[in-house]
Amino acid sequence: LVGVLVDLQGSEVTVLLSGTAYVVAYVMIACFEFFGDWSLFVAFVLLGIGGMGFFLAAFRAAGLTESRVVFLTAASCLYDSSSGVFLVVQGLLNVYDDGYGHFRAAFLLLAVLSLFLTLALAYAWRLSGADLVDREVDNRKHDDAPRLYNRPFGAGQLHTLEFGLLSAWTILGMFKAIGYLGTIYDWLDAIGDGTNSVPDLIAGLVVAGCLWIPILAHLFRLGLCRAAHVINVIGLAFSICVAIPSVTSQIIGAIVYAAFRSAFFASVPNFCAQLFGQKSIGRTAGLLYTMGGFAALLCTPIVWAGESGYWSWVNAGNCLLVVPMTGCILSLHMFSAELCLELRPPSSE
């Protein structure tokens, strides 16, 4: 739904509504003692909706830049790094550990900052004319166009081999990424590490995802499928490191996982922009992220298997995910006529 709003109403409207969701959420968190515990659930839902709105709205500005690849990669990595805001708030609250007063003040301050930044960003969107640029880049489409970005959203883009294979790859990749976070604590306990140092390292590396922007921007300039093959190899490498029952290997695995996570999540908007075009990027990327999010539901049996001691099966399955993921990418550049899926750098970007 957020993607539909981005594509059909534009980024300015999306930013204003997303900012409103942020402000309301922060106020509800700050005053949850007055509203009740139910307000925390509503607040986190609003933060999720608002965050996705800002995230998808940013993709539309890629048409204003000289390098769409760099912009989309940076937007994805910075979105991951935004989780550091709450780490900063938590650190400040730990300094002033005197109860509810500073907690409420911190989130009310976040509400004020969100309101100010939302209004400033919405005004910047209006000045930029990004929505108008998108309409110029993507002229009117028809169902039988030879290129996907010249077809209408819906049957023209979704009922295609390319979208089906990309959806499968996205779901498998998110299953791999989310499954690791769901099992790492139990796996560390199983190998005798009770310090939780590795999860703390993962949290720090995710926040530092913006540091990968120069490397990933260069990676995606090599071509979509070539970059996806590299991402699959990085995913296999982190799975192998995790499968080795030593703390040192887990630390290395956490570092490689951070690279895989940043590269994988940044690949989705790059695929959507080059395959389906700027005008439908909110809907196509939003749909892919939503379908991938359902992979979290599939992680329940994996967590249960780990808790039951079947770690050999869990680790083997994590490594073998590279087979269907590689199959999806091979099929994309073997059976699709899209030029951007060829194993070569794109001619222009």
Short mmCIF file of C-alpha atoms in Angstrom, two decimals:
data_model
loop_
_atom_site.label_atom_id
_atom_site.label_comp_id
_atom_site.label_asym_id
_atom_site.label_seq_id
_atom_site.Cartn_x
_atom_site.Cartn_y
_atom_site.Cartn_z
CA LEU A 1 0.00 0.00 0.00
CA VAL A 2 2.87 2.37 0.76
CA GLY A 3 4.37 1.63 -2.65
CA VAL A 4 1.05 2.45 -4.32
CA LEU A 5 0.97 5.76 -2.47
CA VAL A 6 4.53 6.58 -3.57
CA ASP A 7 3.89 5.85 -7.25
CA LEU A 8 0.40 7.32 -7.60
CA GLN A 9 0.47 10.30 -5.21
CA GLY A 10 4.15 11.18 -5.31
CA SER A 11 6.94 11.52 -2.79
CA GLU A 12 5.80 14.80 -1.26
CA VAL A 13 2.47 13.36 -0.08
CA THR A 14 4.15 10.14 1.05
CA VAL A 15 6.76 12.01 3.06
CA LEU A 16 4.13 14.14 4.80
CA LEU A 17 2.03 11.12 5.76
CA SER A 18 5.10 9.11 6.82
CA GLY A 19 6.35 11.99 8.94
CA THR A 20 2.94 12.28 10.58
CA ALA A 21 3.11 8.58 11.43
CA TYR A 22 6.56 9.11 12.98
CA VAL A 23 5.44 12.08 15.08
CA VAL A 24 2.35 10.28 16.39
CA ALA A 25 4.39 7.15 17.13
CA TYR A 26 7.06 9.00 19.11
CA VAL A 27 4.42 10.85 21.14
CA MET A 28 2.65 7.57 21.90
CA ILE A 29 5.91 5.96 23.04
CA ALA A 30 6.77 8.97 25.18
CA CYS A 31 3.34 8.95 26.85
CA PHE A 32 2.64 5.22 26.93
CA GLU A 33 2.02 5.37 30.69
CA PHE A 34 -0.99 7.60 29.95
CA PHE A 35 -2.26 5.67 26.92
CA GLY A 36 -1.52 2.14 28.14
CA ASP A 37 0.69 -0.66 26.89
CA TRP A 38 -1.43 -1.07 23.73
CA SER A 39 -0.04 2.24 22.52
CA LEU A 40 3.43 0.72 22.15
CA PHE A 41 2.12 -1.83 19.65
CA VAL A 42 0.35 0.88 17.64
CA ALA A 43 3.43 3.10 17.82
CA PHE A 44 5.74 0.42 16.43
CA VAL A 45 3.30 -0.29 13.60
CA LEU A 46 3.27 3.42 12.75
CA LEU A 47 7.07 3.53 12.83
CA GLY A 48 7.19 0.59 10.42
CA ILE A 49 4.73 2.19 8.01
CA GLY A 50 6.39 5.59 8.22
CA GLY A 51 9.86 4.13 7.78
CA MET A 52 8.83 2.21 4.67
CA GLY A 53 7.20 5.36 3.30
CA PHE A 54 10.42 7.38 3.64
CA PHE A 55 12.41 4.45 2.26
CA LEU A 56 10.36 3.94 -0.90
CA ALA A 57 9.84 7.67 -1.48
CA ALA A 58 13.60 8.15 -1.62
CA PHE A 59 13.85 5.83 -4.63
CA ARG A 60 11.94 8.28 -6.81
CA ALA A 61 14.69 10.87 -6.44
CA ALA A 62 17.09 8.57 -8.28
CA GLY A 63 15.88 10.08 -11.54
CA LEU A 64 17.39 13.43 -10.52
CA THR A 65 20.90 12.09 -10.08
CA GLU A 66 23.66 11.38 -12.57
CA SER A 67 24.17 7.90 -11.13
CA ARG A 68 20.97 6.10 -10.22
CA VAL A 69 22.96 3.09 -8.99
CA VAL A 70 24.87 5.10 -6.39
CA PHE A 71 21.72 6.85 -5.16
CA LEU A 72 19.63 3.68 -4.78
CA THR A 73 22.49 1.86 -3.07
CA ALA A 74 23.05 4.74 -0.67
CA ALA A 75 19.33 5.00 0.14
CA SER A 76 19.17 1.31 1.03
CA CYS A 77 22.33 1.29 3.15
CA LEU A 78 21.39 4.48 5.00
CA TYR A 79 17.96 3.03 5.78
CA ASP A 80 19.66 0.07 7.47
CA SER A 81 21.98 2.43 9.34
CA SER A 82 19.00 4.42 10.67
CA SER A 83 18.52 1.76 13.35
CA GLY A 84 21.44 3.45 15.08
CA VAL A 85 19.11 6.28 16.16
CA PHE A 86 17.62 4.08 18.85
CA LEU A 87 21.07 2.89 19.92
CA VAL A 88 22.07 6.52 20.45
CA VAL A 89 18.90 7.19 22.42
CA GLN A 90 19.52 4.11 24.54
CA GLY A 91 23.10 5.21 25.21
CA LEU A 92 21.96 8.65 26.33
CA LEU A 93 19.28 7.18 28.56
CA ASN A 94 21.87 4.92 30.17
CA VAL A 95 23.82 8.03 31.15
CA TYR A 96 20.75 9.54 32.83
CA ASP A 97 19.30 6.44 34.43
CA ASP A 98 16.78 8.13 36.66
CA GLY A 99 13.49 6.68 35.51
CA TYR A 100 10.75 7.77 33.15
CA GLY A 101 11.46 11.50 32.89
CA HIS A 102 14.40 11.43 30.48
CA PHE A 103 12.79 8.61 28.48
CA ARG A 104 9.72 10.76 27.81
CA ALA A 105 11.82 13.83 27.01
CA ALA A 106 13.96 11.87 24.52
CA PHE A 107 11.01 10.63 22.49
CA LEU A 108 9.19 13.96 22.60
CA LEU A 109 12.39 15.50 21.22
CA LEU A 110 12.40 12.87 18.45
CA ALA A 111 8.80 13.84 17.66
CA VAL A 112 9.76 17.52 17.32
CA LEU A 113 12.79 16.70 15.17
CA SER A 114 10.68 14.41 12.97
CA LEU A 115 8.11 17.15 12.45
CA PHE A 116 10.75 19.70 11.48
CA LEU A 117 12.64 17.34 9.16
CA THR A 118 9.43 16.10 7.53
CA LEU A 119 8.30 19.61 6.62
CA ALA A 120 11.77 20.47 5.35
CA LEU A 121 11.97 17.29 3.25
CA ALA A 122 8.48 17.74 1.80
CA TYR A 123 9.38 21.29 0.78
CA ALA A 124 12.62 20.03 -0.79
CA TRP A 125 10.64 17.44 -2.77
CA ARG A 126 8.37 20.17 -4.12
CA LEU A 127 11.35 22.28 -5.19
CA SER A 128 13.14 19.34 -6.81
CA GLY A 129 10.28 18.34 -9.10
CA ALA A 130 11.30 14.69 -8.67
CA ASP A 131 7.77 13.40 -9.29
CA LEU A 132 7.58 15.31 -12.57
CA VAL A 133 10.94 13.88 -13.64
CA ASP A 134 9.67 10.36 -13.01
CA ARG A 135 6.70 10.96 -15.28
CA GLU A 136 9.01 12.22 -18.00
CA VAL A 137 11.40 9.28 -17.67
CA ASP A 138 8.60 6.70 -17.91
CA ASN A 139 6.37 7.59 -20.83
CA ARG A 140 2.97 5.88 -21.19
CA LYS A 141 3.27 2.12 -21.48
CA HIS A 142 1.57 -0.71 -23.33
CA ASP A 143 1.21 -4.42 -22.57
CA ASP A 144 3.23 -5.87 -25.43
CA ALA A 145 6.22 -3.51 -25.22
CA PRO A 146 9.55 -5.26 -25.84
CA ARG A 147 10.99 -3.92 -22.57
CA LEU A 148 9.44 -4.37 -19.12
CA TYR A 149 9.91 -0.73 -18.14
CA ASN A 150 7.63 0.24 -21.05
CA ARG A 151 4.78 -1.94 -19.77
CA PRO A 152 2.07 -1.00 -17.25
CA PHE A 153 2.33 -2.15 -13.67
CA GLY A 154 0.19 -5.24 -13.13
CA ALA A 155 -0.06 -7.93 -15.78
CA GLY A 156 2.50 -6.18 -17.93
CA GLN A 157 5.22 -6.39 -15.27
CA LEU A 158 4.11 -8.79 -12.54
CA HIS A 159 2.99 -11.64 -14.79
CA THR A 160 6.47 -12.12 -16.19
CA LEU A 161 9.30 -14.57 -15.80
CA GLU A 162 11.60 -11.80 -14.60
CA PHE A 163 9.37 -10.74 -11.71
CA GLY A 164 8.73 -14.35 -10.70
CA LEU A 165 12.43 -15.24 -10.57
CA LEU A 166 13.32 -11.99 -8.83
CA SER A 167 10.58 -12.63 -6.25
CA ALA A 168 11.91 -16.14 -5.57
CA TRP A 169 15.46 -14.82 -5.17
CA THR A 170 14.30 -12.06 -2.82
CA ILE A 171 12.29 -14.43 -0.63
CA LEU A 172 15.18 -16.89 -0.37
CA GLY A 173 17.66 -14.12 0.42
CA MET A 174 15.49 -12.60 3.13
CA PHE A 175 14.84 -16.05 4.57
CA LYS A 176 18.60 -16.51 4.79
CA ALA A 177 19.18 -13.10 6.38
CA ILE A 178 16.31 -13.27 8.87
CA GLY A 179 16.94 -16.91 9.72
CA TYR A 180 20.48 -16.09 10.78
CA LEU A 181 19.27 -13.44 13.22
CA GLY A 182 16.67 -15.84 14.58
CA THR A 183 19.13 -18.64 15.34
CA ILE A 184 22.43 -16.95 16.20
CA TYR A 185 21.79 -16.68 19.97
CA ASP A 186 20.93 -20.39 20.34
CA TRP A 187 23.84 -21.37 18.08
CA LEU A 188 26.30 -19.37 20.19
CA ASP A 189 24.97 -21.03 23.33
CA ALA A 190 25.36 -24.42 21.65
CA ILE A 191 29.05 -23.79 20.88
CA GLY A 192 29.71 -22.42 24.36
CA ASP A 193 29.75 -18.64 23.87
CA GLY A 194 27.55 -16.97 26.45
CA THR A 195 29.02 -13.47 26.19
CA ASN A 196 26.66 -12.25 23.43
CA SER A 197 29.63 -10.43 21.91
CA VAL A 198 28.76 -11.59 18.38
CA PRO A 199 25.15 -10.26 18.43
CA ASP A 200 26.47 -6.94 19.71
CA LEU A 201 28.95 -6.94 16.84
CA ILE A 202 26.15 -7.67 14.35
CA ALA A 203 24.12 -4.73 15.67
CA GLY A 204 27.10 -2.42 15.24
CA LEU A 205 27.87 -3.69 11.74
CA VAL A 206 24.27 -3.24 10.59
CA VAL A 207 24.35 0.37 11.81
CA ALA A 208 27.63 0.82 9.93
CA GLY A 209 26.02 -0.38 6.69
CA CYS A 210 26.53 3.04 5.13
CA LEU A 211 30.26 2.30 4.98
CA TRP A 212 29.57 -0.25 2.24
CA ILE A 213 28.09 2.34 -0.15
CA PRO A 214 31.25 2.97 -2.30
CA ILE A 215 31.99 -0.76 -2.67
CA LEU A 216 28.39 -1.73 -3.45
CA ALA A 217 27.93 1.11 -5.92
CA HIS A 218 30.93 -0.20 -7.85
CA LEU A 219 29.56 -3.76 -7.60
CA PHE A 220 26.19 -2.87 -9.15
CA ARG A 221 27.90 -1.01 -11.98
CA LEU A 222 29.24 -4.40 -13.12
CA GLY A 223 25.72 -5.45 -14.09
CA LEU A 224 22.72 -6.72 -12.17
CA CYS A 225 23.19 -10.46 -12.64
CA ARG A 226 26.95 -10.30 -12.15
CA ALA A 227 26.41 -8.40 -8.90
CA ALA A 228 23.75 -10.91 -7.80
CA HIS A 229 26.17 -13.80 -8.37
CA VAL A 230 28.71 -12.04 -6.15
CA ILE A 231 26.03 -11.55 -3.49
CA ASN A 232 25.21 -15.26 -3.62
CA VAL A 233 28.87 -16.12 -3.11
CA ILE A 234 29.09 -13.71 -0.14
CA GLY A 235 26.01 -15.40 1.33
CA LEU A 236 27.61 -18.82 0.96
CA ALA A 237 30.80 -17.55 2.59
CA PHE A 238 28.99 -16.25 5.66
CA SER A 239 27.01 -19.52 5.92
CA ILE A 240 30.23 -21.54 5.88
CA CYS A 241 31.75 -19.33 8.58
CA VAL A 242 28.67 -19.70 10.76
CA ALA A 243 28.71 -23.48 10.36
CA ILE A 244 32.18 -23.71 11.94
CA PRO A 245 31.65 -24.08 15.72
CA SER A 246 34.17 -21.55 17.00
CA VAL A 247 33.77 -18.03 18.33
CA THR A 248 36.45 -16.67 15.98
CA SER A 249 34.59 -18.08 12.98
CA GLN A 250 31.35 -16.52 14.25
CA ILE A 251 32.99 -13.11 14.41
CA ILE A 252 34.21 -13.47 10.82
CA GLY A 253 30.77 -14.74 9.85
CA ALA A 254 29.12 -11.68 11.41
CA ILE A 255 31.34 -9.36 9.35
CA VAL A 256 30.59 -11.25 6.13
CA TYR A 257 26.89 -11.34 7.04
CA ALA A 258 26.84 -7.54 7.32
CA ALA A 259 28.29 -7.33 3.79
CA PHE A 260 25.73 -9.83 2.48
CA ARG A 261 22.83 -8.03 4.16
CA SER A 262 23.81 -4.60 2.84
CA ALA A 263 24.45 -5.89 -0.69
CA PHE A 264 21.31 -8.00 -0.85
CA PHE A 265 18.91 -5.33 0.37
CA ALA A 266 20.51 -2.74 -1.92
CA SER A 267 20.10 -5.05 -4.92
CA VAL A 268 16.28 -4.96 -4.78
CA PRO A 269 15.78 -1.28 -5.76
CA ASN A 270 18.53 -1.56 -8.38
CA PHE A 271 16.79 -4.54 -10.00
CA CYS A 272 13.42 -2.78 -9.85
CA ALA A 273 14.70 0.50 -11.31
CA GLN A 274 16.54 -1.07 -14.24
CA LEU A 275 13.96 -3.77 -15.00
CA PHE A 276 10.62 -2.08 -14.33
CA GLY A 277 11.40 1.64 -14.41
CA GLN A 278 11.19 4.58 -12.05
CA LYS A 279 7.45 5.16 -12.19
CA SER A 280 6.54 1.77 -10.69
CA ILE A 281 9.55 1.40 -8.40
CA GLY A 282 7.47 2.05 -5.27
CA ARG A 283 5.06 -0.76 -6.07
CA THR A 284 7.55 -3.29 -7.41
CA ALA A 285 10.14 -2.76 -4.65
CA GLY A 286 7.45 -2.55 -1.98
CA LEU A 287 5.87 -5.79 -3.18
CA LEU A 288 9.22 -7.59 -3.24
CA TYR A 289 10.12 -6.41 0.27
CA THR A 290 6.66 -7.43 1.51
CA MET A 291 6.90 -10.92 0.04
CA GLY A 292 10.40 -11.25 1.43
CA GLY A 293 9.14 -10.15 4.83
CA PHE A 294 6.83 -13.16 4.94
CA ALA A 295 9.99 -15.26 4.92
CA ALA A 296 10.22 -14.41 8.63
CA LEU A 297 7.20 -16.67 9.17
CA LEU A 298 9.10 -19.55 7.55
CA CYS A 299 11.94 -19.15 10.03
CA THR A 300 9.89 -20.63 12.90
CA PRO A 301 10.69 -24.28 12.03
CA ILE A 302 14.35 -23.34 11.58
CA VAL A 303 14.46 -21.81 15.06
CA TRP A 304 12.70 -24.88 16.47
CA ALA A 305 15.21 -27.20 14.75
CA GLY A 306 18.09 -25.26 16.28
CA GLU A 307 16.56 -25.31 19.76
CA SER A 308 16.08 -29.07 19.36
CA GLY A 309 19.77 -29.55 18.60
CA TYR A 310 19.57 -30.22 14.85
CA TRP A 311 22.32 -27.73 14.10
CA SER A 312 23.93 -29.82 11.36
CA TRP A 313 20.71 -29.70 9.36
CA VAL A 314 20.22 -25.99 10.02
CA ASN A 315 23.75 -25.06 8.93
CA ALA A 316 23.68 -27.39 5.93
CA GLY A 317 20.37 -25.94 4.78
CA ASN A 318 21.71 -22.41 5.17
CA CYS A 319 24.67 -23.25 2.95
CA LEU A 320 22.56 -25.07 0.34
CA LEU A 321 20.29 -22.05 -0.13
CA VAL A 322 22.94 -20.82 -2.56
CA VAL A 323 21.78 -23.48 -5.06
CA PRO A 324 18.22 -22.20 -5.70
CA MET A 325 19.38 -18.58 -5.36
CA THR A 326 22.03 -19.12 -8.03
CA GLY A 327 19.45 -20.93 -10.16
CA CYS A 328 17.18 -17.89 -10.06
CA ILE A 329 19.92 -15.54 -11.26
CA LEU A 330 21.18 -17.96 -13.92
CA SER A 331 17.63 -18.28 -15.25
CA LEU A 332 17.25 -14.50 -15.33
CA HIS A 333 20.17 -13.87 -17.66
CA MET A 334 19.70 -17.09 -19.67
CA PHE A 335 15.99 -16.84 -20.44
CA SER A 336 15.24 -13.11 -20.30
CA ALA A 337 15.63 -10.76 -23.24
CA GLU A 338 16.18 -7.74 -20.98
CA LEU A 339 19.48 -6.06 -21.79
CA CYS A 340 20.14 -5.06 -18.18
CA LEU A 341 20.26 -8.76 -17.19
CA GLU A 342 23.15 -9.63 -19.48
CA LEU A 343 26.47 -10.61 -17.88
CA ARG A 344 28.15 -7.37 -18.75
CA PRO A 345 28.32 -3.84 -17.37
CA PRO A 346 25.33 -1.72 -18.48
CA SER A 347 26.07 0.59 -21.39
CA SER A 348 24.86 3.67 -19.55
CA GLU A 349 23.98 4.46 -15.94
#
